[in-house]
PDB file of C-alpha atoms in Angstrom:
ATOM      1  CA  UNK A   1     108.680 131.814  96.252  1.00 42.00           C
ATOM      2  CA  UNK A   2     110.105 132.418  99.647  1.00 40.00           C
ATOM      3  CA  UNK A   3     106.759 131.078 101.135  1.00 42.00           C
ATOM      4  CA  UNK A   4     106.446 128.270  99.401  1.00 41.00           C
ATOM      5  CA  UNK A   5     109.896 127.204 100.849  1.00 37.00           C
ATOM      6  CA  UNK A   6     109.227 127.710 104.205  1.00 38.00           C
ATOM      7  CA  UNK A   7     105.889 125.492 103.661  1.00 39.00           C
ATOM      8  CA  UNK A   8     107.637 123.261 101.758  1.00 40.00           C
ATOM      9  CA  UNK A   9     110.084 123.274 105.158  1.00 36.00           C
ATOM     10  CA  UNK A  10     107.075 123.134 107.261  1.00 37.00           C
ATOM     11  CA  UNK A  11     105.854 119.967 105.310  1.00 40.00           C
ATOM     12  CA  UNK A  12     108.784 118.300 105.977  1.00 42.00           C
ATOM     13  CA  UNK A  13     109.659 118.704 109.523  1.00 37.00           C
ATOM     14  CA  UNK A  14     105.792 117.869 110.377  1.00 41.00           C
ATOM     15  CA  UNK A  15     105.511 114.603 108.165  1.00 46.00           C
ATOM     16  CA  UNK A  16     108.850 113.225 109.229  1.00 50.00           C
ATOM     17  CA  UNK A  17     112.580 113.359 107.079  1.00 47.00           C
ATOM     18  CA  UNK A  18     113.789 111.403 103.966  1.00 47.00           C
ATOM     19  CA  UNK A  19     116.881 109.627 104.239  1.00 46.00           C
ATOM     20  CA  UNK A  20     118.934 107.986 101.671  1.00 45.00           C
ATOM     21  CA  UNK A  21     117.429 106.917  97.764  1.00 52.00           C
ATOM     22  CA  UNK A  22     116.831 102.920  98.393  1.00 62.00           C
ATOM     23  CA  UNK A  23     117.258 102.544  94.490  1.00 84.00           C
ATOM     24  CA  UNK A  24     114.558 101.647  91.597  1.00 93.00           C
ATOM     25  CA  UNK A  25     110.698 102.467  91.776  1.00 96.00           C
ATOM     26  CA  UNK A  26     108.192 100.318  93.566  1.00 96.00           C
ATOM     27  CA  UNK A  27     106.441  98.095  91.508  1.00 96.00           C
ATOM     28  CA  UNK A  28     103.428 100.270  91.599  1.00 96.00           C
ATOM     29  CA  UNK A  29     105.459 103.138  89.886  1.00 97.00           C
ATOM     30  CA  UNK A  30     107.766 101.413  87.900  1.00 95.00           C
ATOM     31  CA  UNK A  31     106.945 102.287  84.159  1.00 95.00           C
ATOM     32  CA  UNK A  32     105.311 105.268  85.234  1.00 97.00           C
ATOM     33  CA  UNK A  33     106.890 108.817  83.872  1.00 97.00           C
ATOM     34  CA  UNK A  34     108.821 111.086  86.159  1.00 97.00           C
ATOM     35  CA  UNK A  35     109.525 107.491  88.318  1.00 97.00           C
ATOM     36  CA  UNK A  36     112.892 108.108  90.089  1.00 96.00           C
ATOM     37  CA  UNK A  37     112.986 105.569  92.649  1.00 96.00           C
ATOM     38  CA  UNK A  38     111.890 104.904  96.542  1.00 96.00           C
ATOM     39  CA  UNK A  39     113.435 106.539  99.571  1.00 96.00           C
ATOM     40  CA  UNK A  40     113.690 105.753 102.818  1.00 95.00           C
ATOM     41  CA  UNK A  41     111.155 107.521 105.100  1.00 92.00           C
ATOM     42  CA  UNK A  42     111.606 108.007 108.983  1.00 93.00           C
ATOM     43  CA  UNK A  43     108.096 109.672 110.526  1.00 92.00           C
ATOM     44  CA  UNK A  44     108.253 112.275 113.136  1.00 90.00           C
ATOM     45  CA  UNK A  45     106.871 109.996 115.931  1.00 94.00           C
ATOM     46  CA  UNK A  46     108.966 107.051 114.976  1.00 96.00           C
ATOM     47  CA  UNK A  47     108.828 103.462 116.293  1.00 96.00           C
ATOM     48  CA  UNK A  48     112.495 102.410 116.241  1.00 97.00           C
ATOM     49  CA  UNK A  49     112.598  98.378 116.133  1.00 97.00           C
ATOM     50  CA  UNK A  50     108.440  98.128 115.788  1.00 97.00           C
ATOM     51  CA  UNK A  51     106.621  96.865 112.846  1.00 98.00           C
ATOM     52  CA  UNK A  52     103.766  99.611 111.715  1.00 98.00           C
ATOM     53  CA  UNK A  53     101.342  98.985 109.498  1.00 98.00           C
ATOM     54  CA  UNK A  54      99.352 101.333 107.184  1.00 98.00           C
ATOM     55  CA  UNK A  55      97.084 102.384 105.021  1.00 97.00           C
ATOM     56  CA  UNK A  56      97.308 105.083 101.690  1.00 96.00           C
ATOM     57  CA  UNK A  57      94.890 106.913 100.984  1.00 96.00           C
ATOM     58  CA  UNK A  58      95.682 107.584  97.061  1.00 96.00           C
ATOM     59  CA  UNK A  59      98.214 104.485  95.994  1.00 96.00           C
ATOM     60  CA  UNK A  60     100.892 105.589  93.517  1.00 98.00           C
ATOM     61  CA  UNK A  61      98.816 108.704  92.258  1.00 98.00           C
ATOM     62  CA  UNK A  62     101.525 111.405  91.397  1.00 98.00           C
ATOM     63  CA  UNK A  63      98.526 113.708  90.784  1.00 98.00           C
ATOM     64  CA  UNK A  64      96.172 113.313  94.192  1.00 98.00           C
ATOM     65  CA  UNK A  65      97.428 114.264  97.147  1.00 98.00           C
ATOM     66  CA  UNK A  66      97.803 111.222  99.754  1.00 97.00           C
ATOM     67  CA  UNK A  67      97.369 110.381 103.187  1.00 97.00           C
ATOM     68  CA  UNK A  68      99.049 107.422 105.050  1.00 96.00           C
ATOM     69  CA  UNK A  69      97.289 106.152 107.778  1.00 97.00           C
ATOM     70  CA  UNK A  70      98.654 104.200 110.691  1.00 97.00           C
ATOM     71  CA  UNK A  71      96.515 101.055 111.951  1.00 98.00           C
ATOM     72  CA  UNK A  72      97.317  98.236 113.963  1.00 98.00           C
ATOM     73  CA  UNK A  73      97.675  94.873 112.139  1.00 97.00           C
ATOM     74  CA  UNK A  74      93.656  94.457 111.925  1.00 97.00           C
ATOM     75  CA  UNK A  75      93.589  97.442 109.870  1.00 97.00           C
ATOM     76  CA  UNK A  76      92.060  99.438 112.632  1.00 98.00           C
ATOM     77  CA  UNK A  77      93.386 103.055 113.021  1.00 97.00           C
ATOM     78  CA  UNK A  78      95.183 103.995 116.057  1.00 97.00           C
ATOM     79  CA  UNK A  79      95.918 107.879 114.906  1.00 96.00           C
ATOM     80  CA  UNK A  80      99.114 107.771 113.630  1.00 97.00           C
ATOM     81  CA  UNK A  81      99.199 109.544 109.928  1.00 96.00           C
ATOM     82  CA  UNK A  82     101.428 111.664 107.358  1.00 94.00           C
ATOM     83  CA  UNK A  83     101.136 113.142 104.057  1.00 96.00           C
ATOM     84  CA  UNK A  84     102.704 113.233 100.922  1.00 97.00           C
ATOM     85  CA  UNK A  85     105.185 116.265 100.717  1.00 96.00           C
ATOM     86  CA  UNK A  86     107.581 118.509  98.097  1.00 97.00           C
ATOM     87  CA  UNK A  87     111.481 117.704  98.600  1.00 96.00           C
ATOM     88  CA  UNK A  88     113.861 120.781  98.801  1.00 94.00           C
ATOM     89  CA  UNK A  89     114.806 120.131  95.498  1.00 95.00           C
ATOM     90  CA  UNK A  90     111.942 119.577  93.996  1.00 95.00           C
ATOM     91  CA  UNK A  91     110.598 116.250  93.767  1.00 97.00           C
ATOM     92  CA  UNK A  92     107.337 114.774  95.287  1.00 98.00           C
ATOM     93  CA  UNK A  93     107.675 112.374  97.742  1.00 97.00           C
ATOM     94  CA  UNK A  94     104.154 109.699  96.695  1.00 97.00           C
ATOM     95  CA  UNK A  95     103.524 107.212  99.339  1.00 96.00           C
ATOM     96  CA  UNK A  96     102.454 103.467  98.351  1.00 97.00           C
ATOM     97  CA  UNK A  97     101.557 100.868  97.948  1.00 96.00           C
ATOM     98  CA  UNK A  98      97.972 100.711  96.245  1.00 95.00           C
ATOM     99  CA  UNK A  99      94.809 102.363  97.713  1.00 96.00           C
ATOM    100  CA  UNK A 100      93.210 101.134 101.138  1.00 96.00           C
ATOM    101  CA  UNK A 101      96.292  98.124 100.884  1.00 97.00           C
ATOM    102  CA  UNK A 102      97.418  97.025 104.701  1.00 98.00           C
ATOM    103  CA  UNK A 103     100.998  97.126 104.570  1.00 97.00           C
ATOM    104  CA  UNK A 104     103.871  97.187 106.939  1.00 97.00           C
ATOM    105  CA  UNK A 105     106.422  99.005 107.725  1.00 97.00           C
ATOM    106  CA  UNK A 106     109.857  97.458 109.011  1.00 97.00           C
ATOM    107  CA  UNK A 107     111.095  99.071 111.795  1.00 98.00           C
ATOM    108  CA  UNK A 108     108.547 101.952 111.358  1.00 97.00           C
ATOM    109  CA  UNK A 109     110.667 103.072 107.895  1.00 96.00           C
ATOM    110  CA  UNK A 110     108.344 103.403 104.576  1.00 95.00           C
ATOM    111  CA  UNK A 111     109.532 103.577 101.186  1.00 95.00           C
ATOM    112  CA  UNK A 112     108.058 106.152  99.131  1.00 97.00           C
ATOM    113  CA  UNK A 113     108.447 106.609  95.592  1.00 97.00           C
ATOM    114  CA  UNK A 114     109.492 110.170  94.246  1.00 97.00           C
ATOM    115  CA  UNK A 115     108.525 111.805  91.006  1.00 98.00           C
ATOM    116  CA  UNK A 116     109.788 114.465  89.035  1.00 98.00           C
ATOM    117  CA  UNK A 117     106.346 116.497  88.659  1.00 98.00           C
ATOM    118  CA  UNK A 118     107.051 118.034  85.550  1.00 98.00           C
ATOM    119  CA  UNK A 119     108.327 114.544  84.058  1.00 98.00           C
ATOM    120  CA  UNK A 120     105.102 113.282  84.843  1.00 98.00           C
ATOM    121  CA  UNK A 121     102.746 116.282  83.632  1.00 98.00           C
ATOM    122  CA  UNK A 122     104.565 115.977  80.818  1.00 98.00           C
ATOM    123  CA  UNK A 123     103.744 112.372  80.481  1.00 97.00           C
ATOM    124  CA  UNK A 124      99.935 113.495  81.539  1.00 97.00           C
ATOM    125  CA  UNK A 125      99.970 115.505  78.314  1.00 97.00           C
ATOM    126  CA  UNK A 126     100.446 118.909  79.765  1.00 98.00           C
ATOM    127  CA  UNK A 127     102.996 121.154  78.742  1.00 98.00           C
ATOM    128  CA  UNK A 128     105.103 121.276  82.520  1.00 98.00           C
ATOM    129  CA  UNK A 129     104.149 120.814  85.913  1.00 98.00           C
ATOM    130  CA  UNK A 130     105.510 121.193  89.721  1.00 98.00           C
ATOM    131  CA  UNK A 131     105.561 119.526  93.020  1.00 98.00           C
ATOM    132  CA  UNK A 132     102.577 121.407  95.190  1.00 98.00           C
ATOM    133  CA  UNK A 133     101.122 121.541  98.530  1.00 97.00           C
ATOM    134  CA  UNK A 134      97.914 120.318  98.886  1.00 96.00           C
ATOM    135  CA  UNK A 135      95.575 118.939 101.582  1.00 93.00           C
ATOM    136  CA  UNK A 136      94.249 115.381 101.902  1.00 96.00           C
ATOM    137  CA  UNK A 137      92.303 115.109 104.861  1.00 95.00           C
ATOM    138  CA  UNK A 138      92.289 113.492 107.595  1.00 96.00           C
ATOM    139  CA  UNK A 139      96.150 114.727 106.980  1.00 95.00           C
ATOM    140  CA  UNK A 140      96.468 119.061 106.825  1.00 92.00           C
ATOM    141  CA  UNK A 141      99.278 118.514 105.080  1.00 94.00           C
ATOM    142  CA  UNK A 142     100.183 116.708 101.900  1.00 97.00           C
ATOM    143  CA  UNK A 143     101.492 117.323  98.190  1.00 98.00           C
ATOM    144  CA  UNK A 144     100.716 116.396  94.652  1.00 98.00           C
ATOM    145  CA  UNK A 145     101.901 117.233  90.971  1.00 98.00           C
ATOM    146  CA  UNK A 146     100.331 120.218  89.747  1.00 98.00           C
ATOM    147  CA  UNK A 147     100.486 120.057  85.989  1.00 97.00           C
ATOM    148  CA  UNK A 148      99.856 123.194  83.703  1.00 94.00           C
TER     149      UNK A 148
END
């Protein structure tokens, strides 16, 4: 337990911090079970005052872990990227919009959705589930819901 904490920690001081709950679920999510509503997101590197724009590698897809790629507004990379990742408390934090969908980012701040993992396994059919690190190259470091 201990260990997955201090990845968990790890995750979150690599990818960048949430900041305050914005409110109701993207539109992508909204319906969905275990929906609890968007955050605001600061990366790491952060771009205060610049418009980003990005790409995600999953969509809203509590159950693959994502990677959100940085391009310019062509849609060509320029190296900036982070994953999806487990809150202290819990919940996964599921980047969006839709798969491979050019979007921007206001003054470099995304809006993730979170889930409630086990909400959603248990909307998946399974009996429970939990927030989990997971890979999803080209990002080392990423999270999904692991159902049971």
């Amino acid at each position: 337990m201990k260990r997955c904490l201090e990845l968990m920690i790890l995750i979150l001081l690599a990818v960048g911090m949430p900041a305050a709950a914005d409110g109701k679920p993207s539109p992508q999510a909204a319906g969905m079970s275990g929906a609890l509503g968007t955050i605001e997101f600061k990366p790491q590197d952060w771009q205060e005052g610049q418009t980003t724009w990005w790409l995600d590698t999953d969509g809203v897809a509590p159950g693959t872990a994502g990677c959100h790629l940085g391009t310019d507004a062509n849609g060509d990379p320029n190296g900036r990227m982070f994953g999806e990742a487990c809150l202290e408390d819990g919940r996964l934090v599921e980047s969006n919009p839709g798969v491979d969908e050019l979007h921007s980012h206001s003054n470099d701040l995304g809006h993730p959705d979170t889930f409630d993992c086990n909400t959603w396994c248990v909307g998946q059919g399974s009996k429970a589930g939990v927030c989990a690190v997971a890979a999803a190259p080209p990002c080392a470091n990423s999270a999904r819901c692991s159902c049971d």
